[in-house]
């Protein structure tokens, strides 16, 4: 431990010297270099999300010619290990030693709540590429915080709306017993008006769901909606199919359970399942087609929605620096650039709401096996057009 | 709760219980005989699942994968014991916890480097993927019944091994008085390596059986490991018999806790159970006899 921190200090000192010799971003002049700090969960069980966002972000930078708004870019990465206190350490390293100009990444909402203040209080811009907690969309919204992904509740709202439109009467809800799980089901219920037969919260990282599935079968609902991200989702979907429930009671969920990075691990258990998302690999616009093709060529796998968010984060930064004419020392000009969001996103046109969260469409997708035999998602229809999150009116920002 | 649902949940509890038993049996042997707290037991579970999943994709057969992966996990366990853990027997428990925690990190990174950060797929074999009707109204997945069968079989086998073989006698002797066994000229080093190999095989087998039901991913062993520790404390450290009854007790109690109690209370359920058992019998239900 001691050795590690000593090494860290030496390394930090070295970087400090480097930073002082190259970074001369003064207001009024176009900078000759822009430095981006990328903080995400890159180790442990949540690592596949962070890795996907980072890969998407890197591809975005490459498509911008490894420049942001024409200025050469330098990328520094840090691992928050899915722990808020580690996130704060990494953030302060980025801000104080690395002297980054922007911070992006941030997979988990609890990490976001911890790192947002230390970064924003320094006058830096923070671009969330995933986490969108309700507090930061509502009365704690911030002029220098932009969320490229979504507000946490929105994807669940889309599925609530879809099941409502489908005329489903009785639905059974399940989620892990933590904040994001509760937010997810709250979002669902905001648009679903039928009967909620039961709302079951399971232990976080619970490996086996046999007991809950037996209760579910006995309750005989018309449909089931769940929020189980990552490994929990793999466990749940596999066991749901193996219990023979898939043909008996339709299972609905969101892209967080059926994103590209977990489909291979689920196999046929995932086939045919319907889920909601702001993005899909088959979204028909030129930016998305180029993104999907190049991502596949570069990393030898199909991108997930997380990779798409990382990609858009890079394009957004590029557009903001360009619009500020490279004056990254000028906070007001940069903010204006971010607000304009003058770029073509993987979802087509892109715009921010007053609280700096996207106004965007949400789609209903289905898991299919494509021509090459790979499991992936295909769009079935649109749940929301130009959807705004439920908290934007509580945000005092106007522009 | 109607009787069919009740019986289904009993089966679910039993199935969960025997899974826990496979994990706890190795853990309690290693703790009881070698006096070693092995946090890396969950990593052996994970390695078992990854090895079996890989072999299943290579050979196309679930059975072949299991039979090939078991010797591999035994070898892996013995390797870990010889290279790393052997140096820790005379150190105190805190050092062991620290070192075996280090092994968890090592194995997690190893898996990430070899298999990548994304979860791995392990298919349920076709011939085990259907359901059978036990009686009218109650159908149950065959694979889960197979897990129950394998767990009971392993339990019986271990009982025979411990009580009716020379190796078993040495294991029992090692659990009750380590120094005396050593003084009598038994090659305690070899015994320890064998016990560790056996423990690794059991953990690996649990991982292989879990593979088709659960996500084969980095860190999959840790949630199970915590429950396995609860099981060996309830059962009495070093006792296979204790591990078996405690595992079934915890499996059934956890299953019913999850369906009957509110979520906050349910996650505390088995710990309350453990506290209750410890108040009643501080050495656990079936303590190994120490002299």
JSON list of N, CA, C and O in Angstrom, two decimals, chain A residues 45 82 108 175-178 180-181 202-209 226-240 256-257 262 266, chain B residues 119 213-215 217 223:
[
{"chain": "A", "resi": 45, "resn": "UNK", "atom": "N", "xyz": [-16.91, -6.02, -11.38]},
{"chain": "A", "resi": 45, "resn": "UNK", "atom": "CA", "xyz": [-18.05, -6.51, -12.14]},
{"chain": "A", "resi": 45, "resn": "UNK", "atom": "C", "xyz": [-18.67, -5.48, -13.09]},
{"chain": "A", "resi": 45, "resn": "UNK", "atom": "O", "xyz": [-19.27, -5.86, -14.09]},
{"chain": "A", "resi": 82, "resn": "UNK", "atom": "N", "xyz": [-16.06, 1.58, -9.29]},
{"chain": "A", "resi": 82, "resn": "UNK", "atom": "CA", "xyz": [-17.48, 1.58, -8.89]},
{"chain": "A", "resi": 82, "resn": "UNK", "atom": "C", "xyz": [-17.66, 2.09, -7.46]},
{"chain": "A", "resi": 82, "resn": "UNK", "atom": "O", "xyz": [-18.69, 1.87, -6.85]},
{"chain": "A", "resi": 108, "resn": "UNK", "atom": "N", "xyz": [-21.72, 5.05, -12.98]},
{"chain": "A", "resi": 108, "resn": "UNK", "atom": "CA", "xyz": [-22.74, 4.81, -11.95]},
{"chain": "A", "resi": 108, "resn": "UNK", "atom": "C", "xyz": [-23.18, 6.08, -11.24]},
{"chain": "A", "resi": 108, "resn": "UNK", "atom": "O", "xyz": [-22.36, 6.97, -10.97]},
{"chain": "A", "resi": 175, "resn": "UNK", "atom": "N", "xyz": [-37.01, -5.65, -9.46]},
{"chain": "A", "resi": 175, "resn": "UNK", "atom": "CA", "xyz": [-35.76, -4.88, -9.60]},
{"chain": "A", "resi": 175, "resn": "UNK", "atom": "C", "xyz": [-34.88, -5.16, -8.39]},
{"chain": "A", "resi": 175, "resn": "UNK", "atom": "O", "xyz": [-35.37, -5.62, -7.36]},
{"chain": "A", "resi": 176, "resn": "UNK", "atom": "N", "xyz": [-33.59, -4.88, -8.49]},
{"chain": "A", "resi": 176, "resn": "UNK", "atom": "CA", "xyz": [-32.73, -5.02, -7.31]},
{"chain": "A", "resi": 176, "resn": "UNK", "atom": "C", "xyz": [-33.04, -3.93, -6.29]},
{"chain": "A", "resi": 176, "resn": "UNK", "atom": "O", "xyz": [-33.48, -2.84, -6.65]},
{"chain": "A", "resi": 177, "resn": "UNK", "atom": "N", "xyz": [-32.80, -4.25, -5.03]},
{"chain": "A", "resi": 177, "resn": "UNK", "atom": "CA", "xyz": [-33.16, -3.36, -3.93]},
{"chain": "A", "resi": 177, "resn": "UNK", "atom": "C", "xyz": [-32.10, -2.28, -3.74]},
{"chain": "A", "resi": 177, "resn": "UNK", "atom": "O", "xyz": [-31.32, -2.33, -2.80]},
{"chain": "A", "resi": 178, "resn": "UNK", "atom": "N", "xyz": [-32.04, -1.32, -4.66]},
{"chain": "A", "resi": 178, "resn": "UNK", "atom": "CA", "xyz": [-31.16, -0.15, -4.49]},
{"chain": "A", "resi": 178, "resn": "UNK", "atom": "C", "xyz": [-31.76, 1.02, -5.26]},
{"chain": "A", "resi": 178, "resn": "UNK", "atom": "O", "xyz": [-32.78, 0.86, -5.93]},
{"chain": "A", "resi": 180, "resn": "UNK", "atom": "N", "xyz": [-31.20, 2.82, -7.99]},
{"chain": "A", "resi": 180, "resn": "UNK", "atom": "CA", "xyz": [-31.50, 2.77, -9.43]},
{"chain": "A", "resi": 180, "resn": "UNK", "atom": "C", "xyz": [-32.67, 1.83, -9.71]},
{"chain": "A", "resi": 180, "resn": "UNK", "atom": "O", "xyz": [-33.48, 2.09, -10.62]},
{"chain": "A", "resi": 181, "resn": "UNK", "atom": "N", "xyz": [-32.80, 0.76, -8.91]},
{"chain": "A", "resi": 181, "resn": "UNK", "atom": "CA", "xyz": [-33.91, -0.17, -9.09]},
{"chain": "A", "resi": 181, "resn": "UNK", "atom": "C", "xyz": [-35.24, 0.51, -8.77]},
{"chain": "A", "resi": 181, "resn": "UNK", "atom": "O", "xyz": [-36.21, 0.39, -9.51]},
{"chain": "A", "resi": 202, "resn": "UNK", "atom": "N", "xyz": [-35.25, -7.47, -5.06]},
{"chain": "A", "resi": 202, "resn": "UNK", "atom": "CA", "xyz": [-34.37, -8.56, -4.67]},
{"chain": "A", "resi": 202, "resn": "UNK", "atom": "C", "xyz": [-33.02, -7.99, -4.24]},
{"chain": "A", "resi": 202, "resn": "UNK", "atom": "O", "xyz": [-32.69, -6.84, -4.53]},
{"chain": "A", "resi": 203, "resn": "UNK", "atom": "N", "xyz": [-32.25, -8.82, -3.57]},
{"chain": "A", "resi": 203, "resn": "UNK", "atom": "CA", "xyz": [-30.93, -8.42, -3.09]},
{"chain": "A", "resi": 203, "resn": "UNK", "atom": "C", "xyz": [-30.03, -8.04, -4.27]},
{"chain": "A", "resi": 203, "resn": "UNK", "atom": "O", "xyz": [-30.08, -8.69, -5.32]},
{"chain": "A", "resi": 204, "resn": "UNK", "atom": "N", "xyz": [-29.20, -7.05, -4.09]},
{"chain": "A", "resi": 204, "resn": "UNK", "atom": "CA", "xyz": [-28.25, -6.67, -5.14]},
{"chain": "A", "resi": 204, "resn": "UNK", "atom": "C", "xyz": [-27.25, -7.81, -5.34]},
{"chain": "A", "resi": 204, "resn": "UNK", "atom": "O", "xyz": [-26.75, -8.39, -4.38]},
{"chain": "A", "resi": 205, "resn": "UNK", "atom": "N", "xyz": [-26.99, -8.13, -6.61]},
{"chain": "A", "resi": 205, "resn": "UNK", "atom": "CA", "xyz": [-26.08, -9.23, -6.99]},
{"chain": "A", "resi": 205, "resn": "UNK", "atom": "C", "xyz": [-26.55, -10.61, -6.53]},
{"chain": "A", "resi": 205, "resn": "UNK", "atom": "O", "xyz": [-25.75, -11.51, -6.36]},
{"chain": "A", "resi": 206, "resn": "UNK", "atom": "N", "xyz": [-27.85, -10.76, -6.35]},
{"chain": "A", "resi": 206, "resn": "UNK", "atom": "CA", "xyz": [-28.40, -12.08, -6.02]},
{"chain": "A", "resi": 206, "resn": "UNK", "atom": "C", "xyz": [-28.16, -13.02, -7.21]},
{"chain": "A", "resi": 206, "resn": "UNK", "atom": "O", "xyz": [-28.48, -12.68, -8.34]},
{"chain": "A", "resi": 207, "resn": "UNK", "atom": "N", "xyz": [-27.59, -14.20, -6.97]},
{"chain": "A", "resi": 207, "resn": "UNK", "atom": "CA", "xyz": [-27.30, -15.07, -8.11]},
{"chain": "A", "resi": 207, "resn": "UNK", "atom": "C", "xyz": [-28.48, -15.93, -8.58]},
{"chain": "A", "resi": 207, "resn": "UNK", "atom": "O", "xyz": [-28.57, -16.27, -9.74]},
{"chain": "A", "resi": 208, "resn": "UNK", "atom": "N", "xyz": [-29.40, -16.27, -7.69]},
{"chain": "A", "resi": 208, "resn": "UNK", "atom": "CA", "xyz": [-30.43, -17.24, -8.05]},
{"chain": "A", "resi": 208, "resn": "UNK", "atom": "C", "xyz": [-31.82, -16.66, -7.80]},
{"chain": "A", "resi": 208, "resn": "UNK", "atom": "O", "xyz": [-32.08, -16.09, -6.75]},
{"chain": "A", "resi": 209, "resn": "UNK", "atom": "N", "xyz": [-32.73, -16.82, -8.80]},
{"chain": "A", "resi": 209, "resn": "UNK", "atom": "CA", "xyz": [-34.06, -16.22, -8.70]},
{"chain": "A", "resi": 209, "resn": "UNK", "atom": "C", "xyz": [-35.17, -17.28, -8.69]},
{"chain": "A", "resi": 209, "resn": "UNK", "atom": "O", "xyz": [-36.33, -16.95, -8.92]},
{"chain": "A", "resi": 226, "resn": "UNK", "atom": "N", "xyz": [-38.93, -6.00, -15.71]},
{"chain": "A", "resi": 226, "resn": "UNK", "atom": "CA", "xyz": [-37.84, -6.02, -14.74]},
{"chain": "A", "resi": 226, "resn": "UNK", "atom": "C", "xyz": [-36.75, -5.04, -15.13]},
{"chain": "A", "resi": 226, "resn": "UNK", "atom": "O", "xyz": [-36.59, -4.68, -16.29]},
{"chain": "A", "resi": 227, "resn": "UNK", "atom": "N", "xyz": [-36.00, -4.61, -14.11]},
{"chain": "A", "resi": 227, "resn": "UNK", "atom": "CA", "xyz": [-34.77, -3.85, -14.33]},
{"chain": "A", "resi": 227, "resn": "UNK", "atom": "C", "xyz": [-33.64, -4.62, -13.66]},
{"chain": "A", "resi": 227, "resn": "UNK", "atom": "O", "xyz": [-33.55, -4.64, -12.43]},
{"chain": "A", "resi": 228, "resn": "UNK", "atom": "N", "xyz": [-32.85, -5.33, -14.44]},
{"chain": "A", "resi": 228, "resn": "UNK", "atom": "CA", "xyz": [-31.68, -6.03, -13.90]},
{"chain": "A", "resi": 228, "resn": "UNK", "atom": "C", "xyz": [-30.48, -5.78, -14.80]},
{"chain": "A", "resi": 228, "resn": "UNK", "atom": "O", "xyz": [-30.38, -6.39, -15.85]},
{"chain": "A", "resi": 229, "resn": "UNK", "atom": "N", "xyz": [-29.59, -4.86, -14.40]},
{"chain": "A", "resi": 229, "resn": "UNK", "atom": "CA", "xyz": [-28.46, -4.57, -15.28]},
{"chain": "A", "resi": 229, "resn": "UNK", "atom": "C", "xyz": [-27.35, -5.61, -15.14]},
{"chain": "A", "resi": 229, "resn": "UNK", "atom": "O", "xyz": [-27.26, -6.30, -14.12]},
{"chain": "A", "resi": 230, "resn": "UNK", "atom": "N", "xyz": [-26.49, -5.69, -16.15]},
{"chain": "A", "resi": 230, "resn": "UNK", "atom": "CA", "xyz": [-25.25, -6.47, -16.11]},
{"chain": "A", "resi": 230, "resn": "UNK", "atom": "C", "xyz": [-25.44, -7.94, -15.78]},
{"chain": "A", "resi": 230, "resn": "UNK", "atom": "O", "xyz": [-26.32, -8.61, -16.32]},
{"chain": "A", "resi": 231, "resn": "UNK", "atom": "N", "xyz": [-24.61, -8.44, -14.87]},
{"chain": "A", "resi": 231, "resn": "UNK", "atom": "CA", "xyz": [-24.62, -9.85, -14.51]},
{"chain": "A", "resi": 231, "resn": "UNK", "atom": "C", "xyz": [-25.94, -10.31, -13.92]},
{"chain": "A", "resi": 231, "resn": "UNK", "atom": "O", "xyz": [-26.39, -11.42, -14.15]},
{"chain": "A", "resi": 232, "resn": "UNK", "atom": "N", "xyz": [-26.60, -9.42, -13.15]},
{"chain": "A", "resi": 232, "resn": "UNK", "atom": "CA", "xyz": [-27.91, -9.78, -12.57]},
{"chain": "A", "resi": 232, "resn": "UNK", "atom": "C", "xyz": [-28.90, -10.07, -13.70]},
{"chain": "A", "resi": 232, "resn": "UNK", "atom": "O", "xyz": [-29.72, -10.98, -13.60]},
{"chain": "A", "resi": 233, "resn": "UNK", "atom": "N", "xyz": [-28.81, -9.27, -14.77]},
{"chain": "A", "resi": 233, "resn": "UNK", "atom": "CA", "xyz": [-29.70, -9.46, -15.92]},
{"chain": "A", "resi": 233, "resn": "UNK", "atom": "C", "xyz": [-29.46, -10.79, -16.60]},
{"chain": "A", "resi": 233, "resn": "UNK", "atom": "O", "xyz": [-30.40, -11.48, -16.99]},
{"chain": "A", "resi": 234, "resn": "UNK", "atom": "N", "xyz": [-28.18, -11.16, -16.73]},
{"chain": "A", "resi": 234, "resn": "UNK", "atom": "CA", "xyz": [-27.85, -12.45, -17.35]},
{"chain": "A", "resi": 234, "resn": "UNK", "atom": "C", "xyz": [-28.46, -13.58, -16.53]},
{"chain": "A", "resi": 234, "resn": "UNK", "atom": "O", "xyz": [-29.13, -14.47, -17.06]},
{"chain": "A", "resi": 235, "resn": "UNK", "atom": "N", "xyz": [-28.25, -13.52, -15.20]},
{"chain": "A", "resi": 235, "resn": "UNK", "atom": "CA", "xyz": [-28.82, -14.54, -14.32]},
{"chain": "A", "resi": 235, "resn": "UNK", "atom": "C", "xyz": [-30.33, -14.62, -14.49]},
{"chain": "A", "resi": 235, "resn": "UNK", "atom": "O", "xyz": [-30.91, -15.69, -14.65]},
{"chain": "A", "resi": 236, "resn": "UNK", "atom": "N", "xyz": [-30.97, -13.44, -14.43]},
{"chain": "A", "resi": 236, "resn": "UNK", "atom": "CA", "xyz": [-32.44, -13.42, -14.44]},
{"chain": "A", "resi": 236, "resn": "UNK", "atom": "C", "xyz": [-32.99, -13.94, -15.76]},
{"chain": "A", "resi": 236, "resn": "UNK", "atom": "O", "xyz": [-33.88, -14.79, -15.78]},
{"chain": "A", "resi": 237, "resn": "UNK", "atom": "N", "xyz": [-32.46, -13.45, -16.86]},
{"chain": "A", "resi": 237, "resn": "UNK", "atom": "CA", "xyz": [-33.01, -13.83, -18.18]},
{"chain": "A", "resi": 237, "resn": "UNK", "atom": "C", "xyz": [-32.80, -15.32, -18.45]},
{"chain": "A", "resi": 237, "resn": "UNK", "atom": "O", "xyz": [-33.71, -16.01, -18.92]},
{"chain": "A", "resi": 238, "resn": "UNK", "atom": "N", "xyz": [-31.62, -15.84, -18.10]},
{"chain": "A", "resi": 238, "resn": "UNK", "atom": "CA", "xyz": [-31.37, -17.27, -18.30]},
{"chain": "A", "resi": 238, "resn": "UNK", "atom": "C", "xyz": [-32.35, -18.11, -17.46]},
{"chain": "A", "resi": 238, "resn": "UNK", "atom": "O", "xyz": [-32.93, -19.08, -17.94]},
{"chain": "A", "resi": 239, "resn": "UNK", "atom": "N", "xyz": [-32.52, -17.72, -16.20]},
{"chain": "A", "resi": 239, "resn": "UNK", "atom": "CA", "xyz": [-33.37, -18.52, -15.32]},
{"chain": "A", "resi": 239, "resn": "UNK", "atom": "C", "xyz": [-34.84, -18.37, -15.67]},
{"chain": "A", "resi": 239, "resn": "UNK", "atom": "O", "xyz": [-35.62, -19.30, -15.49]},
{"chain": "A", "resi": 240, "resn": "UNK", "atom": "N", "xyz": [-35.23, -17.19, -16.17]},
{"chain": "A", "resi": 240, "resn": "UNK", "atom": "CA", "xyz": [-36.62, -16.98, -16.60]},
{"chain": "A", "resi": 240, "resn": "UNK", "atom": "C", "xyz": [-36.95, -17.94, -17.74]},
{"chain": "A", "resi": 240, "resn": "UNK", "atom": "O", "xyz": [-38.01, -18.58, -17.73]},
{"chain": "A", "resi": 256, "resn": "UNK", "atom": "N", "xyz": [-30.79, -1.86, -20.58]},
{"chain": "A", "resi": 256, "resn": "UNK", "atom": "CA", "xyz": [-29.75, -2.12, -19.57]},
{"chain": "A", "resi": 256, "resn": "UNK", "atom": "C", "xyz": [-29.64, -3.61, -19.27]},
{"chain": "A", "resi": 256, "resn": "UNK", "atom": "O", "xyz": [-28.62, -4.09, -18.81]},
{"chain": "A", "resi": 257, "resn": "UNK", "atom": "N", "xyz": [-30.74, -4.34, -19.48]},
{"chain": "A", "resi": 257, "resn": "UNK", "atom": "CA", "xyz": [-30.70, -5.79, -19.27]},
{"chain": "A", "resi": 257, "resn": "UNK", "atom": "C", "xyz": [-30.28, -6.50, -20.55]},
{"chain": "A", "resi": 257, "resn": "UNK", "atom": "O", "xyz": [-29.69, -7.58, -20.48]},
{"chain": "A", "resi": 262, "resn": "UNK", "atom": "N", "xyz": [-24.07, -8.18, -23.18]},
{"chain": "A", "resi": 262, "resn": "UNK", "atom": "CA", "xyz": [-24.49, -9.36, -22.41]},
{"chain": "A", "resi": 262, "resn": "UNK", "atom": "C", "xyz": [-25.24, -10.39, -23.25]},
{"chain": "A", "resi": 262, "resn": "UNK", "atom": "O", "xyz": [-25.44, -11.51, -22.80]},
{"chain": "A", "resi": 266, "resn": "UNK", "atom": "N", "xyz": [-26.16, -14.65, -22.74]},
{"chain": "A", "resi": 266, "resn": "UNK", "atom": "CA", "xyz": [-27.51, -15.15, -22.48]},
{"chain": "A", "resi": 266, "resn": "UNK", "atom": "C", "xyz": [-27.92, -16.22, -23.47]},
{"chain": "A", "resi": 266, "resn": "UNK", "atom": "O", "xyz": [-28.70, -17.12, -23.15]},
{"chain": "B", "resi": 119, "resn": "UNK", "atom": "N", "xyz": [-19.24, -11.04, -19.79]},
{"chain": "B", "resi": 119, "resn": "UNK", "atom": "CA", "xyz": [-19.64, -12.35, -19.25]},
{"chain": "B", "resi": 119, "resn": "UNK", "atom": "C", "xyz": [-19.55, -13.41, -20.34]},
{"chain": "B", "resi": 119, "resn": "UNK", "atom": "O", "xyz": [-19.65, -13.12, -21.52]},
{"chain": "B", "resi": 213, "resn": "UNK", "atom": "N", "xyz": [-26.91, -21.95, -15.30]},
{"chain": "B", "resi": 213, "resn": "UNK", "atom": "CA", "xyz": [-28.02, -21.22, -14.69]},
{"chain": "B", "resi": 213, "resn": "UNK", "atom": "C", "xyz": [-27.69, -19.75, -14.53]},
{"chain": "B", "resi": 213, "resn": "UNK", "atom": "O", "xyz": [-28.56, -18.89, -14.55]},
{"chain": "B", "resi": 214, "resn": "UNK", "atom": "N", "xyz": [-26.43, -19.47, -14.31]},
{"chain": "B", "resi": 214, "resn": "UNK", "atom": "CA", "xyz": [-26.05, -18.12, -13.90]},
{"chain": "B", "resi": 214, "resn": "UNK", "atom": "C", "xyz": [-25.04, -17.52, -14.87]},
{"chain": "B", "resi": 214, "resn": "UNK", "atom": "O", "xyz": [-24.52, -18.18, -15.75]},
{"chain": "B", "resi": 215, "resn": "UNK", "atom": "N", "xyz": [-24.77, -16.26, -14.62]},
{"chain": "B", "resi": 215, "resn": "UNK", "atom": "CA", "xyz": [-23.84, -15.52, -15.45]},
{"chain": "B", "resi": 215, "resn": "UNK", "atom": "C", "xyz": [-22.42, -15.95, -15.09]},
{"chain": "B", "resi": 215, "resn": "UNK", "atom": "O", "xyz": [-22.02, -15.86, -13.94]},
{"chain": "B", "resi": 217, "resn": "UNK", "atom": "N", "xyz": [-19.09, -14.85, -14.97]},
{"chain": "B", "resi": 217, "resn": "UNK", "atom": "CA", "xyz": [-18.45, -13.54, -15.11]},
{"chain": "B", "resi": 217, "resn": "UNK", "atom": "C", "xyz": [-17.42, -13.33, -14.01]},
{"chain": "B", "resi": 217, "resn": "UNK", "atom": "O", "xyz": [-17.38, -14.07, -13.03]},
{"chain": "B", "resi": 223, "resn": "UNK", "atom": "N", "xyz": [-20.32, -13.41, -4.02]},
{"chain": "B", "resi": 223, "resn": "UNK", "atom": "CA", "xyz": [-21.59, -13.46, -3.27]},
{"chain": "B", "resi": 223, "resn": "UNK", "atom": "C", "xyz": [-21.85, -14.84, -2.65]},
{"chain": "B", "resi": 223, "resn": "UNK", "atom": "O", "xyz": [-22.38, -14.95, -1.55]}
]
